[in-house]
Amino acid sequence: MDNHELRITAIETKVDSIGDQLTAGFELILARLDSIDTKISDIKGDAKGNLGAVEVAVNDGFKKVIEELKKINHVTRYEEQIKNTSGLRN
């Protein structure tokens, strides 16, 4: 019986060791997944911030284009009015 008890004790010790290694492995995986989740959240935040900056820049660009078009339209109308009034004078 002593031989069987020693074998059982050795098997129990190996099983406990394997269990400890599995637990440590899963804890490491969990820590890495948390790290990845944090990085993904940071990237999402940066992306949203960058998109917000792009949106502001695009809106500013469109405002400038609209202002220039209004200036061009104003000048064109002014030139047309001059042409129309000079035709009346002749």
CSV table of N, CA and C in Angstrom, one decimal:
chain,number,residue,atom,x,y,z
A,1,MET,N,0.8,-1.2,0.0
A,1,MET,CA,0.0,0.0,0.0
A,1,MET,C,0.8,1.3,0.0
A,2,ASP,N,2.0,1.2,0.6
A,2,ASP,CA,2.8,2.4,0.7
A,2,ASP,C,3.2,2.9,-0.7
A,3,ASN,N,3.4,1.9,-1.6
A,3,ASN,CA,3.8,2.2,-3.0
A,3,ASN,C,2.7,3.0,-3.7
A,4,HIS,N,1.4,2.5,-3.5
A,4,HIS,CA,0.3,3.1,-4.1
A,4,HIS,C,0.0,4.5,-3.5
A,5,GLU,N,0.2,4.7,-2.2
A,5,GLU,CA,0.0,6.0,-1.6
A,5,GLU,C,1.1,7.0,-2.1
A,6,LEU,N,2.3,6.5,-2.3
A,6,LEU,CA,3.3,7.4,-2.8
A,6,LEU,C,3.0,7.9,-4.2
A,7,ARG,N,2.5,6.9,-5.0
A,7,ARG,CA,2.1,7.3,-6.4
A,7,ARG,C,0.9,8.2,-6.4
A,8,ILE,N,-0.1,8.0,-5.5
A,8,ILE,CA,-1.2,8.9,-5.4
A,8,ILE,C,-0.8,10.2,-5.0
A,9,THR,N,0.1,10.3,-4.0
A,9,THR,CA,0.6,11.6,-3.5
A,9,THR,C,1.4,12.3,-4.7
A,10,ALA,N,2.2,11.6,-5.4
A,10,ALA,CA,2.9,12.2,-6.5
A,10,ALA,C,2.0,12.7,-7.6
A,11,ILE,N,0.9,11.9,-7.9
A,11,ILE,CA,-0.1,12.4,-8.9
A,11,ILE,C,-0.8,13.6,-8.4
A,12,GLU,N,-1.2,13.6,-7.1
A,12,GLU,CA,-1.9,14.8,-6.5
A,12,GLU,C,-1.0,16.0,-6.6
A,13,THR,N,0.3,15.8,-6.3
A,13,THR,CA,1.3,16.9,-6.4
A,13,THR,C,1.4,17.5,-7.8
A,14,LYS,N,1.4,16.6,-8.8
A,14,LYS,CA,1.5,17.0,-10.2
A,14,LYS,C,0.2,17.7,-10.6
A,15,VAL,N,-0.9,17.2,-10.2
A,15,VAL,CA,-2.2,17.8,-10.6
A,15,VAL,C,-2.3,19.2,-10.0
A,16,ASP,N,-1.8,19.3,-8.7
A,16,ASP,CA,-1.8,20.7,-8.1
A,16,ASP,C,-0.9,21.6,-8.8
A,17,SER,N,0.3,21.1,-9.2
A,17,SER,CA,1.2,21.9,-9.9
A,17,SER,C,0.6,22.4,-11.3
A,18,ILE,N,0.0,21.4,-12.0
A,18,ILE,CA,-0.6,21.8,-13.3
A,18,ILE,C,-1.7,22.8,-13.0
A,19,GLY,N,-2.5,22.6,-12.0
A,19,GLY,CA,-3.6,23.6,-11.7
A,19,GLY,C,-3.0,25.0,-11.4
A,20,ASP,N,-1.9,25.0,-10.6
A,20,ASP,CA,-1.3,26.3,-10.4
A,20,ASP,C,-0.8,27.0,-11.6
A,21,GLN,N,-0.2,26.2,-12.5
A,21,GLN,CA,0.3,26.7,-13.8
A,21,GLN,C,-0.9,27.2,-14.7
A,22,LEU,N,-1.9,26.4,-14.7
A,22,LEU,CA,-3.1,26.8,-15.5
A,22,LEU,C,-3.7,28.1,-14.9
A,23,THR,N,-3.8,28.2,-13.6
A,23,THR,CA,-4.3,29.4,-13.0
A,23,THR,C,-3.4,30.6,-13.3
A,24,ALA,N,-2.1,30.5,-13.2
A,24,ALA,CA,-1.2,31.6,-13.5
A,24,ALA,C,-1.3,31.9,-15.0
A,25,GLY,N,-1.5,30.9,-15.9
A,25,GLY,CA,-1.6,31.2,-17.3
A,25,GLY,C,-2.9,32.0,-17.6
A,26,PHE,N,-4.0,31.6,-17.0
A,26,PHE,CA,-5.2,32.3,-17.2
A,26,PHE,C,-5.2,33.7,-16.7
A,27,GLU,N,-4.5,33.9,-15.5
A,27,GLU,CA,-4.4,35.2,-15.0
A,27,GLU,C,-3.6,36.1,-15.9
A,28,LEU,N,-2.5,35.5,-16.5
A,28,LEU,CA,-1.7,36.3,-17.5
A,28,LEU,C,-2.5,36.7,-18.7
A,29,ILE,N,-3.3,35.7,-19.2
A,29,ILE,CA,-4.1,36.0,-20.4
A,29,ILE,C,-5.1,37.1,-20.0
A,30,LEU,N,-5.8,37.0,-18.9
A,30,LEU,CA,-6.7,38.0,-18.5
A,30,LEU,C,-6.1,39.4,-18.4
A,31,ALA,N,-4.9,39.5,-17.8
A,31,ALA,CA,-4.1,40.7,-17.7
A,31,ALA,C,-3.8,41.3,-19.1
A,32,ARG,N,-3.4,40.4,-20.0
A,32,ARG,CA,-3.1,40.9,-21.4
A,32,ARG,C,-4.4,41.3,-22.1
A,33,LEU,N,-5.5,40.6,-21.9
A,33,LEU,CA,-6.8,41.0,-22.5
A,33,LEU,C,-7.2,42.4,-22.0
A,34,ASP,N,-7.0,42.6,-20.7
A,34,ASP,CA,-7.4,43.9,-20.1
A,34,ASP,C,-6.5,45.0,-20.7
A,35,SER,N,-5.2,44.7,-21.0
A,35,SER,CA,-4.3,45.6,-21.6
A,35,SER,C,-4.7,45.9,-23.0
A,36,ILE,N,-5.1,44.9,-23.7
A,36,ILE,CA,-5.6,45.1,-25.1
A,36,ILE,C,-6.9,45.9,-25.1
A,37,ASP,N,-7.8,45.6,-24.2
A,37,ASP,CA,-9.0,46.4,-24.1
A,37,ASP,C,-8.8,47.9,-23.8
A,38,THR,N,-7.8,48.1,-23.0
A,38,THR,CA,-7.4,49.5,-22.7
A,38,THR,C,-6.9,50.2,-23.9
A,39,LYS,N,-6.0,49.5,-24.6
A,39,LYS,CA,-5.4,50.1,-25.9
A,39,LYS,C,-6.5,50.3,-26.9
A,40,ILE,N,-7.5,49.4,-27.0
A,40,ILE,CA,-8.6,49.6,-28.0
A,40,ILE,C,-9.4,50.9,-27.6
A,41,SER,N,-9.6,51.0,-26.3
A,41,SER,CA,-10.4,52.2,-25.9
A,41,SER,C,-9.6,53.5,-26.1
A,42,ASP,N,-8.3,53.4,-25.9
A,42,ASP,CA,-7.5,54.6,-26.2
A,42,ASP,C,-7.5,54.9,-27.7
A,43,ILE,N,-7.4,53.9,-28.5
A,43,ILE,CA,-7.4,54.1,-30.0
A,43,ILE,C,-8.8,54.7,-30.4
A,44,LYS,N,-9.8,54.2,-29.9
A,44,LYS,CA,-11.2,54.7,-30.2
A,44,LYS,C,-11.3,56.1,-29.8
A,45,GLY,N,-10.8,56.5,-28.6
A,45,GLY,CA,-10.8,57.9,-28.2
A,45,GLY,C,-10.0,58.8,-29.1
A,46,ASP,N,-8.8,58.3,-29.5
A,46,ASP,CA,-8.0,59.1,-30.4
A,46,ASP,C,-8.7,59.3,-31.7
A,47,ALA,N,-9.3,58.2,-32.2
A,47,ALA,CA,-9.9,58.3,-33.5
A,47,ALA,C,-11.1,59.2,-33.5
A,48,LYS,N,-11.9,59.2,-32.4
A,48,LYS,CA,-13.0,60.2,-32.3
A,48,LYS,C,-12.5,61.6,-32.2
A,49,GLY,N,-11.4,61.8,-31.5
A,49,GLY,CA,-10.8,63.1,-31.4
A,49,GLY,C,-10.3,63.6,-32.7
A,50,ASN,N,-9.6,62.7,-33.4
A,50,ASN,CA,-9.1,63.0,-34.8
A,50,ASN,C,-10.2,63.3,-35.7
A,51,LEU,N,-11.3,62.5,-35.7
A,51,LEU,CA,-12.4,62.8,-36.5
A,51,LEU,C,-13.1,64.1,-36.2
A,52,GLY,N,-13.2,64.4,-34.9
A,52,GLY,CA,-13.7,65.7,-34.6
A,52,GLY,C,-12.9,66.9,-35.1
A,53,ALA,N,-11.6,66.7,-35.1
A,53,ALA,CA,-10.7,67.8,-35.6
A,53,ALA,C,-10.9,67.9,-37.1
A,54,VAL,N,-11.0,66.7,-37.8
A,54,VAL,CA,-11.2,66.7,-39.3
A,54,VAL,C,-12.5,67.4,-39.6
A,55,GLU,N,-13.5,67.1,-38.8
A,55,GLU,CA,-14.9,67.7,-39.1
A,55,GLU,C,-14.8,69.2,-38.9
A,56,VAL,N,-14.1,69.7,-37.9
A,56,VAL,CA,-14.0,71.1,-37.7
A,56,VAL,C,-13.2,71.7,-38.9
A,57,ALA,N,-12.1,71.1,-39.3
A,57,ALA,CA,-11.3,71.6,-40.4
A,57,ALA,C,-12.2,71.6,-41.7
A,58,VAL,N,-12.9,70.6,-42.0
A,58,VAL,CA,-13.8,70.5,-43.2
A,58,VAL,C,-14.8,71.6,-43.1
A,59,ASN,N,-15.5,71.8,-42.0
A,59,ASN,CA,-16.5,72.8,-41.9
A,59,ASN,C,-15.9,74.2,-42.1
A,60,ASP,N,-14.7,74.4,-41.5
A,60,ASP,CA,-14.0,75.7,-41.7
A,60,ASP,C,-13.7,75.9,-43.2
A,61,GLY,N,-13.2,74.8,-43.9
A,61,GLY,CA,-12.9,74.9,-45.3
A,61,GLY,C,-14.2,75.3,-46.1
A,62,PHE,N,-15.3,74.6,-45.8
A,62,PHE,CA,-16.5,74.9,-46.5
A,62,PHE,C,-17.0,76.3,-46.3
A,63,LYS,N,-16.8,76.8,-45.0
A,63,LYS,CA,-17.2,78.2,-44.8
A,63,LYS,C,-16.4,79.2,-45.6
A,64,LYS,N,-15.1,78.9,-45.7
A,64,LYS,CA,-14.2,79.8,-46.5
A,64,LYS,C,-14.6,79.7,-48.0
A,65,VAL,N,-14.9,78.5,-48.5
A,65,VAL,CA,-15.3,78.4,-49.9
A,65,VAL,C,-16.6,79.2,-50.1
A,66,ILE,N,-17.5,79.0,-49.2
A,66,ILE,CA,-18.8,79.8,-49.3
A,66,ILE,C,-18.6,81.3,-49.3
A,67,GLU,N,-17.7,81.7,-48.5
A,67,GLU,CA,-17.4,83.2,-48.4
A,67,GLU,C,-16.8,83.6,-49.7
A,68,GLU,N,-15.9,82.8,-50.3
A,68,GLU,CA,-15.2,83.2,-51.6
A,68,GLU,C,-16.3,83.2,-52.7
A,69,LEU,N,-17.2,82.2,-52.7
A,69,LEU,CA,-18.2,82.1,-53.7
A,69,LEU,C,-19.1,83.3,-53.6
A,70,LYS,N,-19.4,83.7,-52.4
A,70,LYS,CA,-20.3,84.9,-52.2
A,70,LYS,C,-19.6,86.2,-52.7
A,71,LYS,N,-18.3,86.3,-52.5
A,71,LYS,CA,-17.5,87.4,-53.0
A,71,LYS,C,-17.5,87.4,-54.5
A,72,ILE,N,-17.3,86.2,-55.1
A,72,ILE,CA,-17.3,86.1,-56.6
A,72,ILE,C,-18.7,86.5,-57.1
A,73,ASN,N,-19.7,86.0,-56.5
A,73,ASN,CA,-21.1,86.3,-56.9
A,73,ASN,C,-21.3,87.8,-56.8
A,74,HIS,N,-20.9,88.4,-55.7
A,74,HIS,CA,-21.1,89.8,-55.5
A,74,HIS,C,-20.4,90.6,-56.6
A,75,VAL,N,-19.2,90.2,-56.9
A,75,VAL,CA,-18.4,90.9,-57.9
A,75,VAL,C,-19.1,90.7,-59.3
A,76,THR,N,-19.5,89.5,-59.6
A,76,THR,CA,-20.1,89.2,-60.8
A,76,THR,C,-21.4,90.0,-61.0
A,77,ARG,N,-22.2,90.1,-60.0
A,77,ARG,CA,-23.4,90.9,-60.0
A,77,ARG,C,-23.1,92.3,-60.2
A,78,TYR,N,-22.1,92.8,-59.5
A,78,TYR,CA,-21.7,94.2,-59.6
A,78,TYR,C,-21.3,94.5,-61.1
A,79,GLU,N,-20.5,93.6,-61.7
A,79,GLU,CA,-20.1,93.8,-63.1
A,79,GLU,C,-21.3,93.8,-64.0
A,80,GLU,N,-22.2,92.9,-63.7
A,80,GLU,CA,-23.4,92.8,-64.6
A,80,GLU,C,-24.2,94.1,-64.5
A,81,GLN,N,-24.3,94.6,-63.2
A,81,GLN,CA,-25.1,95.9,-63.0
A,81,GLN,C,-24.4,97.0,-63.8
A,82,ILE,N,-23.1,97.0,-63.8
A,82,ILE,CA,-22.4,98.1,-64.5
A,82,ILE,C,-22.6,98.0,-66.0
A,83,LYS,N,-22.6,96.8,-66.5
A,83,LYS,CA,-22.8,96.6,-67.9
A,83,LYS,C,-24.3,97.0,-68.2
A,84,ASN,N,-25.2,96.7,-67.4
A,84,ASN,CA,-26.6,97.0,-67.7
A,84,ASN,C,-26.8,98.5,-67.6
A,85,THR,N,-26.2,99.2,-66.6
A,85,THR,CA,-26.4,100.6,-66.5
A,85,THR,C,-25.7,101.4,-67.6
A,86,SER,N,-24.5,100.9,-68.0
A,86,SER,CA,-23.8,101.6,-69.0
A,86,SER,C,-24.5,101.5,-70.4
A,87,GLY,N,-25.2,100.4,-70.6
A,87,GLY,CA,-26.0,100.2,-71.8
A,87,GLY,C,-27.2,101.2,-71.8
A,88,LEU,N,-27.7,101.5,-70.6
A,88,LEU,CA,-28.8,102.5,-70.6
A,88,LEU,C,-28.3,103.9,-70.9
A,89,ARG,N,-27.1,104.2,-70.5
A,89,ARG,CA,-26.5,105.5,-70.7
A,89,ARG,C,-26.3,105.8,-72.2
A,90,ASN,N,-25.9,104.8,-72.9
A,90,ASN,CA,-25.6,105.1,-74.3
A,90,ASN,C,-26.7,105.2,-75.2
